[in-house]
Amino acid sequence: METTMGDYRTIRYEAAGGVGTLTLNRPERLNGMTNSMLHESHECLLGVARDPSVRVLVLTGAGRGFCPGADLEHYTGDTAAGDAAGVAEITPTDQDFRVPVVLHEMPQVTIAAVNGACAGAGLGWAAGCDLRVAARSANFSTAFLNVGVAGDMGGPWSLTRLLGAAKARELYFLGEKFSAEEALGFGFVSRVWDDDAFRDQVDALATWLAGAAPLALAGMKANFSAAERVGYGDFIALETERHHRLIASEDCKEAFAAFVEKRAPRYVGR
């Protein structure tokens, strides 16, 4: 069954088959970020995080862009006071800026499906996801120094962990644009697909993950989250405790049986 959430102006959300898709939806501006988009995305993601029927969350953009960062024309022009329909722009809270944290820590596996320009805050959101995949025409940049700001959305934290301190600082201080193939080469994205096949490939990846044993999928995400908070020895203890619980689950027994019997497993989430 397909479900939708909320009455949003700058994003779309829909869920089906265990996969939720949050689409940044200002295609006429390549999904340039506004205060409303920031607030609505944060609100939507908090709701998804509480929904046990969603096991995978895909973050992508409508049209030709993913998110090139803040829509500077919006913030410097007459539209700063309201949108085309005359609806006043909101003031985001500090909590709204935690979007990449929510993407990183929510129980669902998160996939940034980068379909076009991805820069600034958009790059920070992509970096917060568990997986990043890109269309071949996608391009990336930190972009912050060029517009006179130090940055937001956690890039120095996430990129340092993903790519190492030297590469993260290079990307920030130099701000050079890089291609999807370059992003694949230094490990920022894990897959690059041709544009005409991109959406189908993203759907196939998300569907495959959503079809995995749900307790194991959530447990794996929880393991990675815990690994960033505790020392090695404490992590082994947490991982072992979770492993014993999952081994005793109905789904694990079903997975073992299906593997031996060479058939598709039938998971029940217990």
mmCIF file of C-alpha atoms in Angstrom:
data_model
loop_
_atom_site.group_PDB
_atom_site.id
_atom_site.type_symbol
_atom_site.label_atom_id
_atom_site.label_comp_id
_atom_site.label_asym_id
_atom_site.label_seq_id
_atom_site.Cartn_x
_atom_site.Cartn_y
_atom_site.Cartn_z
ATOM 1 C CA MET A 1 0.000 0.000 0.000
ATOM 2 C CA GLU A 2 1.298 3.452 -0.895
ATOM 3 C CA THR A 3 1.127 6.200 1.702
ATOM 4 C CA THR A 4 1.900 9.909 1.735
ATOM 5 C CA MET A 5 2.623 12.252 4.607
ATOM 6 C CA GLY A 6 1.866 15.886 5.275
ATOM 7 C CA ASP A 7 0.804 18.852 3.179
ATOM 8 C CA TYR A 8 4.181 20.133 2.049
ATOM 9 C CA ARG A 9 5.061 23.004 -0.282
ATOM 10 C CA THR A 10 8.724 22.261 -0.975
ATOM 11 C CA ILE A 11 9.042 18.467 -0.680
ATOM 12 C CA ARG A 12 7.095 15.320 -1.518
ATOM 13 C CA TYR A 13 6.974 12.156 0.539
ATOM 14 C CA GLU A 14 5.555 8.759 -0.380
ATOM 15 C CA ALA A 15 6.086 5.238 0.884
ATOM 16 C CA ALA A 16 5.379 1.814 -0.567
ATOM 17 C CA GLY A 17 6.780 -1.670 -0.035
ATOM 18 C CA GLY A 18 8.941 -0.666 2.907
ATOM 19 C CA VAL A 19 10.634 2.171 0.975
ATOM 20 C CA GLY A 20 10.009 5.822 1.754
ATOM 21 C CA THR A 21 11.033 8.494 -0.745
ATOM 22 C CA LEU A 22 11.577 12.112 0.240
ATOM 23 C CA THR A 23 11.838 14.240 -2.900
ATOM 24 C CA LEU A 24 13.080 17.811 -2.681
ATOM 25 C CA ASN A 25 10.523 19.558 -4.854
ATOM 26 C CA ARG A 26 11.542 22.944 -6.193
ATOM 27 C CA PRO A 27 12.601 21.759 -9.664
ATOM 28 C CA GLU A 28 12.360 25.229 -11.170
ATOM 29 C CA ARG A 29 15.267 26.196 -8.852
ATOM 30 C CA LEU A 30 17.088 22.831 -9.089
ATOM 31 C CA ASN A 31 15.758 22.246 -5.541
ATOM 32 C CA GLY A 32 17.710 25.118 -4.057
ATOM 33 C CA MET A 33 17.162 25.101 -0.306
ATOM 34 C CA THR A 34 14.869 27.523 1.496
ATOM 35 C CA ASN A 35 13.882 27.807 5.142
ATOM 36 C CA SER A 36 10.613 26.041 4.349
ATOM 37 C CA MET A 37 12.407 23.147 2.659
ATOM 38 C CA LEU A 38 14.717 22.800 5.646
ATOM 39 C CA HIS A 39 11.841 22.808 8.127
ATOM 40 C CA GLU A 40 9.574 20.519 6.102
ATOM 41 C CA SER A 41 12.366 18.009 5.487
ATOM 42 C CA HIS A 42 13.211 17.865 9.189
ATOM 43 C CA GLU A 43 9.552 17.419 10.137
ATOM 44 C CA CYS A 44 9.051 14.711 7.509
ATOM 45 C CA LEU A 45 12.172 12.758 8.491
ATOM 46 C CA LEU A 46 11.205 12.738 12.162
ATOM 47 C CA GLY A 47 7.900 11.175 11.131
ATOM 48 C CA VAL A 48 9.610 8.575 8.944
ATOM 49 C CA ALA A 49 11.964 7.660 11.786
ATOM 50 C CA ARG A 50 8.919 6.714 13.880
ATOM 51 C CA ASP A 51 7.345 4.564 11.147
ATOM 52 C CA PRO A 52 8.331 0.879 11.525
ATOM 53 C CA SER A 53 6.778 0.004 8.166
ATOM 54 C CA VAL A 54 9.523 1.974 6.390
ATOM 55 C CA ARG A 55 12.875 0.190 6.322
ATOM 56 C CA VAL A 56 14.679 2.245 3.672
ATOM 57 C CA LEU A 57 14.533 6.005 3.034
ATOM 58 C CA VAL A 58 15.569 7.460 -0.325
ATOM 59 C CA LEU A 59 16.442 11.166 -0.486
ATOM 60 C CA THR A 60 16.417 12.627 -3.995
ATOM 61 C CA GLY A 61 15.471 15.691 -6.016
ATOM 62 C CA ALA A 62 12.735 16.450 -8.520
ATOM 63 C CA GLY A 63 13.766 17.343 -12.051
ATOM 64 C CA ARG A 64 17.398 17.937 -12.994
ATOM 65 C CA GLY A 65 18.845 18.818 -9.589
ATOM 66 C CA PHE A 66 19.440 17.122 -6.254
ATOM 67 C CA CYS A 67 20.104 20.223 -4.140
ATOM 68 C CA PRO A 68 22.753 22.832 -5.064
ATOM 69 C CA GLY A 69 22.648 24.359 -1.588
ATOM 70 C CA ALA A 70 20.785 27.462 -0.512
ATOM 71 C CA ASP A 71 18.749 29.285 -3.146
ATOM 72 C CA LEU A 72 20.656 32.563 -2.909
ATOM 73 C CA GLU A 73 18.216 34.430 -5.152
ATOM 74 C CA HIS A 74 15.460 33.431 -2.766
ATOM 75 C CA TYR A 75 17.347 34.815 0.222
ATOM 76 C CA THR A 76 18.485 38.030 -1.456
ATOM 77 C CA GLY A 77 15.439 38.852 -3.583
ATOM 78 C CA ASP A 78 11.834 39.799 -2.962
ATOM 79 C CA THR A 79 10.923 36.138 -2.456
ATOM 80 C CA ALA A 80 12.654 36.180 0.927
ATOM 81 C CA ALA A 81 9.421 37.521 2.397
ATOM 82 C CA GLY A 82 7.205 34.852 0.893
ATOM 83 C CA ASP A 83 6.686 32.372 -1.919
ATOM 84 C CA ALA A 84 4.873 32.752 -5.221
ATOM 85 C CA ALA A 85 1.557 32.016 -3.521
ATOM 86 C CA GLY A 86 2.135 34.753 -0.974
ATOM 87 C CA VAL A 87 2.807 32.320 1.880
ATOM 88 C CA ALA A 88 5.280 33.850 4.316
ATOM 89 C CA GLU A 89 8.677 32.199 4.635
ATOM 90 C CA ILE A 90 9.361 30.649 8.024
ATOM 91 C CA THR A 91 12.315 31.069 10.359
ATOM 92 C CA PRO A 92 14.011 27.693 10.904
ATOM 93 C CA THR A 93 14.915 26.497 14.369
ATOM 94 C CA ASP A 94 18.297 25.134 15.391
ATOM 95 C CA GLN A 95 16.653 21.701 15.441
ATOM 96 C CA ASP A 96 15.823 22.017 11.737
ATOM 97 C CA PHE A 97 19.549 22.127 10.985
ATOM 98 C CA ARG A 98 19.816 18.581 12.366
ATOM 99 C CA VAL A 99 18.501 17.057 9.124
ATOM 100 C CA PRO A 100 21.834 15.300 8.365
ATOM 101 C CA VAL A 101 21.933 13.978 11.938
ATOM 102 C CA VAL A 102 18.447 12.500 11.529
ATOM 103 C CA LEU A 103 19.449 10.949 8.195
ATOM 104 C CA HIS A 104 22.534 9.489 9.851
ATOM 105 C CA GLU A 105 20.891 8.172 13.028
ATOM 106 C CA MET A 106 17.306 7.228 12.073
ATOM 107 C CA PRO A 107 16.650 3.462 12.204
ATOM 108 C CA GLN A 108 16.018 3.244 8.465
ATOM 109 C CA VAL A 109 18.852 2.767 5.980
ATOM 110 C CA THR A 110 19.154 6.074 4.121
ATOM 111 C CA ILE A 111 20.159 6.448 0.475
ATOM 112 C CA ALA A 112 21.049 9.761 -1.165
ATOM 113 C CA ALA A 113 20.058 9.333 -4.817
ATOM 114 C CA VAL A 114 21.969 12.237 -6.345
ATOM 115 C CA ASN A 115 20.340 12.974 -9.679
ATOM 116 C CA GLY A 116 22.007 16.324 -10.446
ATOM 117 C CA ALA A 117 23.772 19.284 -8.857
ATOM 118 C CA CYS A 118 24.689 18.544 -5.225
ATOM 119 C CA ALA A 119 26.474 21.310 -3.341
ATOM 120 C CA GLY A 120 26.631 23.156 -0.045
ATOM 121 C CA ALA A 121 23.848 22.065 2.263
ATOM 122 C CA GLY A 122 22.782 19.455 -0.295
ATOM 123 C CA LEU A 123 26.223 17.869 -0.079
ATOM 124 C CA GLY A 124 25.935 17.828 3.715
ATOM 125 C CA TRP A 125 22.591 16.044 3.522
ATOM 126 C CA ALA A 126 23.969 13.468 1.086
ATOM 127 C CA ALA A 127 26.978 12.917 3.351
ATOM 128 C CA GLY A 128 24.657 12.208 6.270
ATOM 129 C CA CYS A 129 23.085 9.248 4.483
ATOM 130 C CA ASP A 130 24.244 5.645 4.817
ATOM 131 C CA LEU A 131 24.688 5.213 1.071
ATOM 132 C CA ARG A 132 25.171 7.615 -1.807
ATOM 133 C CA VAL A 133 24.575 6.821 -5.471
ATOM 134 C CA ALA A 134 24.744 9.209 -8.402
ATOM 135 C CA ALA A 135 23.537 9.756 -11.930
ATOM 136 C CA ARG A 136 26.433 10.079 -14.346
ATOM 137 C CA SER A 137 25.635 13.756 -15.013
ATOM 138 C CA ALA A 138 25.623 14.669 -11.304
ATOM 139 C CA ASN A 139 28.207 17.111 -10.011
ATOM 140 C CA PHE A 140 29.310 18.043 -6.516
ATOM 141 C CA SER A 141 30.911 20.889 -4.578
ATOM 142 C CA THR A 142 31.112 22.173 -1.025
ATOM 143 C CA ALA A 143 30.643 25.718 -2.423
ATOM 144 C CA PHE A 144 30.600 27.472 0.962
ATOM 145 C CA LEU A 145 33.716 29.613 0.701
ATOM 146 C CA ASN A 146 32.553 31.052 -2.621
ATOM 147 C CA VAL A 147 29.500 32.562 -0.911
ATOM 148 C CA GLY A 148 31.264 33.800 2.187
ATOM 149 C CA VAL A 149 30.198 31.250 4.795
ATOM 150 C CA ALA A 150 32.091 28.607 6.762
ATOM 151 C CA GLY A 151 29.462 25.944 6.146
ATOM 152 C CA ASP A 152 26.489 24.155 7.653
ATOM 153 C CA MET A 153 24.928 20.680 7.654
ATOM 154 C CA GLY A 154 27.870 18.916 9.251
ATOM 155 C CA GLY A 155 30.234 18.412 6.332
ATOM 156 C CA PRO A 156 33.496 18.645 8.313
ATOM 157 C CA TRP A 157 32.193 15.912 10.653
ATOM 158 C CA SER A 158 30.757 13.568 8.019
ATOM 159 C CA LEU A 159 33.277 14.072 5.219
ATOM 160 C CA THR A 160 36.233 13.623 7.565
ATOM 161 C CA ARG A 161 34.822 10.233 8.573
ATOM 162 C CA LEU A 162 33.893 9.240 5.033
ATOM 163 C CA LEU A 163 36.964 10.442 3.161
ATOM 164 C CA GLY A 164 39.648 11.270 5.731
ATOM 165 C CA ALA A 165 40.745 14.615 7.120
ATOM 166 C CA ALA A 166 42.995 15.601 4.212
ATOM 167 C CA LYS A 167 40.369 15.049 1.498
ATOM 168 C CA ALA A 168 37.605 16.680 3.533
ATOM 169 C CA ARG A 169 39.704 19.805 4.062
ATOM 170 C CA GLU A 170 40.672 19.885 0.394
ATOM 171 C CA LEU A 171 37.024 19.780 -0.659
ATOM 172 C CA TYR A 172 36.093 22.541 1.781
ATOM 173 C CA PHE A 173 39.010 24.946 1.394
ATOM 174 C CA LEU A 174 39.354 24.675 -2.390
ATOM 175 C CA GLY A 175 35.653 24.231 -3.161
ATOM 176 C CA GLU A 176 36.310 22.738 -6.584
ATOM 177 C CA LYS A 177 33.481 21.053 -8.456
ATOM 178 C CA PHE A 178 33.877 17.299 -8.931
ATOM 179 C CA SER A 179 32.050 14.830 -11.149
ATOM 180 C CA ALA A 180 30.141 11.679 -10.294
ATOM 181 C CA GLU A 181 33.042 9.584 -11.600
ATOM 182 C CA GLU A 182 35.478 11.498 -9.397
ATOM 183 C CA ALA A 183 33.139 11.048 -6.421
ATOM 184 C CA LEU A 184 33.116 7.317 -7.126
ATOM 185 C CA GLY A 185 36.902 7.288 -7.377
ATOM 186 C CA PHE A 186 37.516 8.699 -3.902
ATOM 187 C CA GLY A 187 34.605 6.918 -2.282
ATOM 188 C CA PHE A 188 31.964 9.591 -1.742
ATOM 189 C CA VAL A 189 29.451 7.609 -3.821
ATOM 190 C CA SER A 190 29.323 3.842 -4.198
ATOM 191 C CA ARG A 191 27.526 3.573 -7.548
ATOM 192 C CA VAL A 192 27.253 5.721 -10.691
ATOM 193 C CA TRP A 193 24.544 4.877 -13.211
ATOM 194 C CA ASP A 194 23.642 6.335 -16.590
ATOM 195 C CA ASP A 195 20.988 9.015 -16.324
ATOM 196 C CA ASP A 196 18.354 7.123 -18.298
ATOM 197 C CA ALA A 197 18.679 4.088 -15.991
ATOM 198 C CA PHE A 198 19.225 5.971 -12.740
ATOM 199 C CA ARG A 199 15.719 5.958 -11.252
ATOM 200 C CA ASP A 200 15.186 2.277 -12.050
ATOM 201 C CA GLN A 201 18.530 1.362 -10.485
ATOM 202 C CA VAL A 202 17.757 3.374 -7.344
ATOM 203 C CA ASP A 203 14.362 1.688 -7.070
ATOM 204 C CA ALA A 204 15.960 -1.743 -7.473
ATOM 205 C CA LEU A 205 18.563 -1.028 -4.788
ATOM 206 C CA ALA A 206 16.024 0.337 -2.316
ATOM 207 C CA THR A 207 13.613 -2.537 -2.960
ATOM 208 C CA TRP A 208 16.381 -5.106 -2.461
ATOM 209 C CA LEU A 209 17.387 -3.563 0.871
ATOM 210 C CA ALA A 210 13.769 -3.293 2.011
ATOM 211 C CA GLY A 211 13.363 -7.004 1.275
ATOM 212 C CA ALA A 212 16.185 -7.974 3.630
ATOM 213 C CA ALA A 213 15.497 -9.345 7.108
ATOM 214 C CA PRO A 214 14.048 -6.257 8.829
ATOM 215 C CA LEU A 215 15.495 -6.919 12.288
ATOM 216 C CA ALA A 216 18.945 -7.565 10.823
ATOM 217 C CA LEU A 217 18.783 -4.448 8.639
ATOM 218 C CA ALA A 218 17.805 -2.229 11.569
ATOM 219 C CA GLY A 219 20.346 -3.970 13.799
ATOM 220 C CA MET A 220 23.122 -3.342 11.300
ATOM 221 C CA LYS A 221 22.228 0.360 11.187
ATOM 222 C CA ALA A 222 22.172 0.455 14.997
ATOM 223 C CA ASN A 223 25.603 -1.192 15.100
ATOM 224 C CA PHE A 224 27.121 1.508 12.924
ATOM 225 C CA SER A 225 25.499 4.245 15.012
ATOM 226 C CA ALA A 226 26.842 2.700 18.216
ATOM 227 C CA ALA A 227 30.329 2.313 16.752
ATOM 228 C CA GLU A 228 30.630 6.111 16.541
ATOM 229 C CA ARG A 229 29.730 6.622 20.198
ATOM 230 C CA VAL A 230 31.643 3.984 22.156
ATOM 231 C CA GLY A 231 35.093 2.393 22.344
ATOM 232 C CA TYR A 232 36.060 -0.851 20.615
ATOM 233 C CA GLY A 233 35.543 -3.095 23.638
ATOM 234 C CA ASP A 234 32.193 -1.558 24.552
ATOM 235 C CA PHE A 235 31.089 -1.850 20.943
ATOM 236 C CA ILE A 236 31.892 -5.568 20.832
ATOM 237 C CA ALA A 237 29.706 -6.031 23.915
ATOM 238 C CA LEU A 238 26.792 -4.156 22.303
ATOM 239 C CA GLU A 239 27.226 -5.967 18.997
ATOM 240 C CA THR A 240 27.373 -9.376 20.694
ATOM 241 C CA GLU A 241 24.229 -8.723 22.733
ATOM 242 C CA ARG A 242 22.348 -7.700 19.588
ATOM 243 C CA HIS A 243 23.723 -10.711 17.703
ATOM 244 C CA HIS A 244 22.423 -13.129 20.347
ATOM 245 C CA ARG A 245 18.965 -11.526 20.207
ATOM 246 C CA LEU A 246 18.809 -11.712 16.422
ATOM 247 C CA ILE A 247 20.026 -15.323 16.316
ATOM 248 C CA ALA A 248 17.036 -16.219 18.486
ATOM 249 C CA SER A 249 14.522 -14.397 16.258
ATOM 250 C CA GLU A 250 12.001 -16.084 13.986
ATOM 251 C CA ASP A 251 13.419 -14.193 11.016
ATOM 252 C CA CYS A 252 16.936 -15.508 11.576
ATOM 253 C CA LYS A 253 15.679 -19.086 11.784
ATOM 254 C CA GLU A 254 13.715 -18.472 8.587
ATOM 255 C CA ALA A 255 16.788 -17.022 6.847
ATOM 256 C CA PHE A 256 18.874 -20.072 7.802
ATOM 257 C CA ALA A 257 16.178 -22.451 6.566
ATOM 258 C CA ALA A 258 15.656 -20.542 3.312
ATOM 259 C CA PHE A 259 19.395 -20.545 2.607
ATOM 260 C CA VAL A 260 19.662 -24.313 3.152
ATOM 261 C CA GLU A 261 16.480 -25.017 1.165
ATOM 262 C CA LYS A 262 17.495 -22.619 -1.647
ATOM 263 C CA ARG A 263 14.270 -20.613 -1.549
ATOM 264 C CA ALA A 264 13.259 -17.024 -0.899
ATOM 265 C CA PRO A 265 12.829 -16.239 2.813
ATOM 266 C CA ARG A 266 9.506 -15.074 4.257
ATOM 267 C CA TYR A 267 10.240 -12.556 6.992
ATOM 268 C CA VAL A 268 7.730 -11.507 9.644
ATOM 269 C CA GLY A 269 9.753 -8.953 11.610
ATOM 270 C CA ARG A 270 10.043 -11.089 14.754
#
